Short mmCIF file of C-alpha atoms and ligand atoms in Angstrom, two decimals:
data_model
loop_
_atom_site.label_atom_id
_atom_site.label_comp_id
_atom_site.label_asym_id
_atom_site.label_seq_id
_atom_site.Cartn_x
_atom_site.Cartn_y
_atom_site.Cartn_z
CA MET G 900 96.04 158.63 91.35
CA ASN G 901 97.55 155.52 92.88
CA THR G 902 97.86 154.98 96.64
CA GLU G 903 101.67 155.72 96.36
CA GLU G 904 100.86 159.27 95.14
CA GLN G 905 98.11 160.03 97.47
CA THR G 906 98.73 162.23 100.50
CA ILE G 907 96.95 162.41 103.81
CA HIS G 908 95.38 165.72 102.51
CA ASP G 909 93.38 163.88 99.85
CA PHE G 910 91.03 161.86 102.17
CA ASP G 911 87.62 162.67 103.30
CA ILE G 912 88.06 164.30 106.75
CA SER G 913 84.95 162.75 108.34
CA LEU G 914 86.25 159.24 107.61
CA ILE G 915 89.71 159.92 108.91
CA CYS G 916 88.11 161.35 112.21
CA GLU G 917 85.97 158.27 112.54
CA TYR G 918 89.02 156.01 112.09
CA PHE G 919 91.08 157.92 114.53
CA SER G 920 88.32 158.11 117.20
CA SER G 921 88.61 154.31 117.49
CA LEU G 922 92.24 154.75 118.59
CA ASP G 923 93.44 155.81 122.11
CA ARG G 924 96.21 157.88 120.43
CA GLN G 925 95.99 159.91 117.09
CA GLY G 926 99.80 160.22 116.84
CA PRO G 927 102.99 158.55 118.19
CA GLY G 928 103.62 159.13 121.82
CA SER G 929 103.64 157.47 125.31
CA GLU G 930 102.89 158.35 128.84
CA GLU G 931 106.57 157.89 129.58
CA ALA G 932 107.65 160.64 127.02
CA THR G 933 104.69 162.83 128.30
CA LEU G 934 105.95 162.60 131.75
CA LYS G 935 109.55 162.94 130.81
CA ALA G 936 108.76 166.26 129.19
CA LEU G 937 106.67 167.44 132.04
CA GLY G 938 109.80 166.86 134.26
CA PHE G 939 111.40 169.79 132.50
CA ILE G 940 108.79 172.18 133.58
CA ASP G 941 108.87 174.07 136.78
CA ASN G 942 106.45 176.06 138.89
CA LEU G 943 103.11 174.43 138.03
CA HIS G 944 100.45 174.86 140.87
CA GLU G 945 96.82 174.61 141.17
CA ASN G 946 96.16 178.15 139.79
CA SER G 947 98.32 177.32 136.56
CA LYS G 948 96.48 177.47 133.32
CA VAL G 949 97.50 174.82 130.71
CA VAL G 950 96.29 174.45 127.15
CA ASP G 951 96.77 171.38 125.21
CA LEU G 952 96.37 172.10 121.42
CA GLY G 953 95.46 169.53 118.87
CA CYS G 954 94.55 167.37 121.97
CA GLY G 955 92.80 164.57 119.95
CA THR G 956 90.97 162.21 122.16
CA GLY G 957 93.09 163.39 125.15
CA GLY G 958 95.48 160.70 126.02
CA GLN G 959 98.12 163.11 126.89
CA THR G 960 95.67 165.52 128.60
CA ILE G 961 94.59 162.99 131.13
CA VAL G 962 98.30 162.07 131.87
CA LEU G 963 99.08 165.55 132.44
CA ALA G 964 96.11 166.23 134.68
CA GLN G 965 96.69 163.16 136.70
CA ASN G 966 100.27 164.22 137.27
CA THR G 967 99.82 168.04 138.06
CA PRO G 968 97.29 170.16 140.07
CA CYS G 969 96.71 172.60 137.06
CA ASN G 970 93.69 173.60 135.04
CA PHE G 971 93.39 172.31 131.56
CA THR G 972 91.83 173.70 128.40
CA ALA G 973 92.09 170.99 125.77
CA ILE G 974 91.50 172.13 122.24
CA ASP G 975 90.87 170.23 118.93
CA LEU G 976 89.20 170.93 115.59
CA PHE G 977 86.97 167.84 115.76
CA PRO G 978 84.04 167.67 118.04
CA ALA G 979 83.94 163.95 118.08
CA PHE G 980 87.37 163.87 119.74
CA ILE G 981 86.50 166.60 122.29
CA ASP G 982 83.38 164.50 123.12
CA ILE G 983 85.48 161.35 123.83
CA LEU G 984 87.99 163.45 125.97
CA ASN G 985 85.28 165.12 128.08
CA GLY G 986 83.56 161.69 128.58
CA ASN G 987 86.92 160.25 129.76
CA ALA G 988 87.62 163.33 132.06
CA GLN G 989 84.25 162.72 133.55
CA LYS G 990 84.75 159.03 134.11
CA LEU G 991 88.15 159.71 135.79
CA ASN G 992 86.64 162.49 137.96
CA LEU G 993 89.02 165.00 136.35
CA HIS G 994 86.17 167.10 134.72
CA ASP G 995 86.55 170.01 137.14
CA ARG G 996 90.11 170.59 135.80
CA ILE G 997 89.87 169.45 132.17
CA LYS G 998 87.66 171.49 129.76
CA GLY G 999 87.66 170.09 126.26
CA VAL G 1000 86.61 172.66 123.67
CA VAL G 1001 86.34 172.67 119.96
CA GLY G 1002 88.58 175.22 118.38
CA SER G 1003 91.60 175.84 116.23
CA MET G 1004 95.24 176.29 117.31
CA ASP G 1005 95.59 179.28 115.08
CA HIS G 1006 92.68 181.10 116.51
CA LEU G 1007 93.19 181.17 120.32
CA ASP G 1008 90.86 183.06 122.60
CA PHE G 1009 93.23 183.90 125.49
CA GLN G 1010 94.66 186.94 126.74
CA PRO G 1011 98.29 188.02 126.29
CA ASN G 1012 100.59 186.63 129.13
CA GLU G 1013 97.70 184.53 130.53
CA LEU G 1014 99.02 180.90 130.21
CA ASP G 1015 101.55 178.89 132.07
CA LEU G 1016 102.10 176.13 129.82
CA ILE G 1017 101.14 175.30 126.05
CA TRP G 1018 101.21 171.50 125.28
CA CYS G 1019 101.02 170.17 121.80
CA GLU G 1020 101.80 166.57 120.96
CA GLY G 1021 101.84 165.48 117.34
CA ALA G 1022 99.61 168.50 116.03
CA ILE G 1023 101.86 171.55 115.62
CA TYR G 1024 102.35 170.38 111.89
CA ASN G 1025 98.91 171.38 111.20
CA ILE G 1026 99.84 174.89 111.21
CA GLY G 1027 103.54 174.55 110.99
CA PHE G 1028 106.37 174.42 113.81
CA GLU G 1029 107.61 178.07 113.26
CA LYS G 1030 104.17 179.52 112.85
CA GLY G 1031 102.79 177.73 115.82
CA LEU G 1032 105.61 178.65 118.26
CA ASN G 1033 105.59 182.25 117.07
CA TYR G 1034 101.74 182.75 117.33
CA TRP G 1035 101.51 180.88 120.85
CA ASN G 1036 104.30 182.91 122.41
CA LYS G 1037 102.20 186.04 123.25
CA PHE G 1038 99.73 183.96 125.26
CA LEU G 1039 102.27 182.66 127.61
CA LYS G 1040 103.36 184.44 130.73
CA LYS G 1041 107.02 185.42 130.88
CA GLY G 1042 108.76 182.43 132.01
CA GLY G 1043 106.00 179.99 130.73
CA TYR G 1044 106.68 176.90 128.76
CA VAL G 1045 105.68 175.34 125.63
CA ALA G 1046 106.21 171.70 125.00
CA VAL G 1047 105.66 170.27 121.45
CA THR G 1048 106.47 167.22 119.51
CA ASP G 1049 107.26 167.39 115.89
CA ALA G 1050 108.35 165.14 112.99
CA THR G 1051 112.29 165.48 112.77
CA TRP G 1052 115.06 164.20 110.49
CA PHE G 1053 117.92 162.67 112.53
CA THR G 1054 120.40 162.95 109.83
CA GLU G 1055 121.74 165.40 107.34
CA GLU G 1056 121.07 163.08 104.37
CA ARG G 1057 118.12 160.81 103.67
CA PRO G 1058 116.81 158.35 100.99
CA LYS G 1059 114.63 159.90 98.31
CA GLU G 1060 111.73 157.63 99.04
CA ILE G 1061 111.26 158.90 102.54
CA PHE G 1062 112.27 162.43 101.58
CA ASP G 1063 109.39 162.38 99.07
CA PHE G 1064 106.79 161.02 101.54
CA TRP G 1065 107.53 163.60 104.11
CA ASN G 1066 107.92 166.51 101.72
CA GLU G 1067 104.41 165.92 100.65
CA ALA G 1068 103.03 165.23 104.01
CA TYR G 1069 104.77 167.91 106.08
CA PRO G 1070 107.51 169.89 104.21
CA GLU G 1071 108.45 171.66 107.37
CA ILE G 1072 110.19 168.45 108.68
CA ASP G 1073 113.64 169.39 109.59
CA THR G 1074 116.60 168.45 111.62
CA ILE G 1075 117.08 168.90 115.23
CA PRO G 1076 119.69 171.77 115.18
CA ASN G 1077 117.37 173.73 112.71
CA LYS G 1078 114.25 173.25 114.88
CA ILE G 1079 116.13 174.32 118.03
CA ALA G 1080 117.13 177.50 116.09
CA GLN G 1081 113.54 178.20 115.06
CA MET G 1082 112.31 177.76 118.55
CA GLN G 1083 114.99 180.03 119.90
CA LYS G 1084 114.27 182.62 117.18
CA ALA G 1085 110.61 182.56 118.06
CA GLY G 1086 111.45 183.80 121.70
CA TYR G 1087 112.07 180.71 123.86
CA VAL G 1088 115.04 179.33 125.79
CA VAL G 1089 115.37 175.75 124.50
CA VAL G 1090 115.23 173.96 127.78
CA ALA G 1091 115.36 170.33 126.51
CA THR G 1092 114.93 168.21 123.45
CA PHE G 1093 114.59 164.40 123.35
CA ILE G 1094 113.80 161.79 120.63
CA LEU G 1095 110.59 159.73 121.24
CA SER G 1096 111.30 155.93 121.47
CA GLU G 1097 110.51 153.64 118.76
CA VAL G 1098 107.81 152.11 121.04
CA CYS G 1099 105.87 155.47 120.69
CA TRP G 1100 105.42 154.61 117.09
CA THR G 1101 105.25 150.79 117.01
CA ASP G 1102 103.52 149.37 120.20
CA ASN G 1103 101.61 152.62 120.84
CA PHE G 1104 100.55 153.84 117.46
CA PHE G 1105 101.01 151.35 114.49
CA LYS G 1106 100.20 148.05 116.34
CA PRO G 1107 96.82 149.09 117.77
CA ALA G 1108 95.98 150.57 114.40
CA VAL G 1109 96.08 147.02 112.92
CA ALA G 1110 92.67 145.98 114.59
CA ALA G 1111 91.06 149.30 114.10
CA GLN G 1112 91.95 149.21 110.32
CA LYS G 1113 90.38 145.78 110.11
CA ALA G 1114 87.18 146.76 111.53
CA PHE G 1115 87.14 150.07 109.61
CA LEU G 1116 87.53 148.17 106.30
CA GLU G 1117 84.81 145.71 107.28
CA LYS G 1118 82.43 148.58 107.99
CA TYR G 1119 83.37 150.52 104.75
CA LYS G 1120 84.19 147.57 102.38
CA ASP G 1121 82.43 149.29 99.44
CA ASN G 1122 84.00 152.62 99.96
CA ALA G 1123 87.04 153.13 97.76
CA SER G 1124 88.28 156.14 99.59
CA ALA G 1125 88.20 154.24 102.89
CA GLY G 1126 90.15 151.50 101.48
CA GLN G 1127 92.84 153.93 99.96
CA PHE G 1128 93.09 155.84 103.41
CA ILE G 1129 93.98 152.44 105.19
CA GLN G 1130 96.40 151.53 102.37
CA TYR G 1131 98.00 155.03 103.10
CA GLU G 1132 98.17 154.47 106.91
CA LYS G 1133 99.74 150.95 106.16
CA ARG G 1134 102.36 152.70 103.93
CA HIS G 1135 103.16 155.10 106.72
CA ALA G 1136 103.80 152.06 109.24
CA ALA G 1137 105.90 150.35 106.46
CA LEU G 1138 108.08 153.30 105.75
CA TYR G 1139 108.60 153.89 109.38
CA GLU G 1140 109.97 150.27 109.73
CA LYS G 1141 112.19 150.92 106.80
CA TYR G 1142 113.48 154.48 107.47
CA LYS G 1143 113.30 154.82 111.24
CA ASP G 1144 116.95 155.59 111.48
CA TYR G 1145 116.37 158.72 109.47
CA TYR G 1146 113.47 160.39 111.29
CA GLY G 1147 111.01 160.33 114.22
CA TYR G 1148 109.23 162.56 116.70
CA VAL G 1149 111.11 164.77 118.94
CA PHE G 1150 109.92 166.53 122.11
CA TYR G 1151 110.89 170.37 122.06
CA ILE G 1152 110.60 172.23 125.42
CA GLY G 1153 111.01 175.91 125.48
CA LYS G 1154 110.69 178.63 128.27
CA LYS G 1155 109.40 182.12 127.09
CA LEU G 1156 111.99 184.58 127.65
CA VAL G 1157 111.73 186.45 130.73
CA GLY G 1158 113.48 189.83 129.68
N1 SAH A 1241 97.64 165.01 120.68
C1 SAH A 1241 97.05 163.76 120.28
C2 SAH A 1241 96.45 164.03 118.82
C3 SAH A 1241 97.51 164.17 117.66
S1 SAH A 1241 96.85 163.96 116.11
C4 SAH A 1241 97.90 162.73 120.32
O1 SAH A 1241 99.07 162.65 120.53
O2 SAH A 1241 97.41 161.51 120.36
C5 SAH A 1241 96.68 165.61 115.58
C6 SAH A 1241 95.38 166.39 116.06
O3 SAH A 1241 95.35 167.75 115.66
C7 SAH A 1241 93.98 165.74 115.62
O4 SAH A 1241 93.24 165.43 116.70
C8 SAH A 1241 93.41 166.81 114.81
O5 SAH A 1241 92.14 166.78 114.88
C9 SAH A 1241 93.95 168.12 115.34
N2 SAH A 1241 93.92 169.35 114.58
C10 SAH A 1241 94.30 169.45 113.28
N3 SAH A 1241 94.11 170.69 112.94
C11 SAH A 1241 93.96 171.47 114.17
C12 SAH A 1241 93.80 172.91 114.27
N4 SAH A 1241 93.86 173.83 113.43
N5 SAH A 1241 93.55 173.23 115.57
C13 SAH A 1241 93.40 172.36 116.60
N6 SAH A 1241 93.54 170.97 116.34
C14 SAH A 1241 93.79 170.63 115.21
#
């Protein structure tokens, strides 16, 4: 199989984890985008329970905790990411309000109507946008919120090369109107959507990755799989540069129906 045909699903998960542990973010995003999304959410107070799913090393969890008085449970499948998050929370004296735990976003251990807010940046694709929004709904209080980012087409038509890439990586990528309809159908009032700026991809995600890729390749210079994975990441960045008019990440903020 050549690199062009490989997908992210083909690589050794522990290598991927090690690579992403060396980055502050594991997906496109920014503090500004997190705070903008937070601005659409009302009624958060010191007893509010917030869950951050697929938190990674917790860049956005820390921003949320620094800008609200709420209590956070941050969940990720990978223990190495959770260890980094808990260490950072401790350093910033936020550990009394942030609890990082290992778990899966499709097996949540909360009560129905328990949560005020479910956050999920760059991670719902792991179980799919519709499945995630439908499954999480019951854990939210009536009037509680969900805020997620997801890969989205900006246009009705797109070149085959980029269609093929995303169709392999995440076939549920769809247009903004279709995703809004899915969110509404899953039991939410769609409060807001906005497109993440290019900076979220370039300066915040692809640029810091260059040094991380160099270090990773030096460490694993004899490992073919590591080399192929970095080739895949580079291709991801090059395709973004070429086709960024056609797709990006969109924040979707929904409020669970009260009635
Ligand atoms: N929210 C972070 C990380 C996004 S990357 C950021 O924006 O920087 C996607 C994250 O989802 C990774 O940390 C990955 O480990 C996590 N993940 C993958 N499958 C998961 C699952 N089933 N449950 C919880 N987390 C999962």
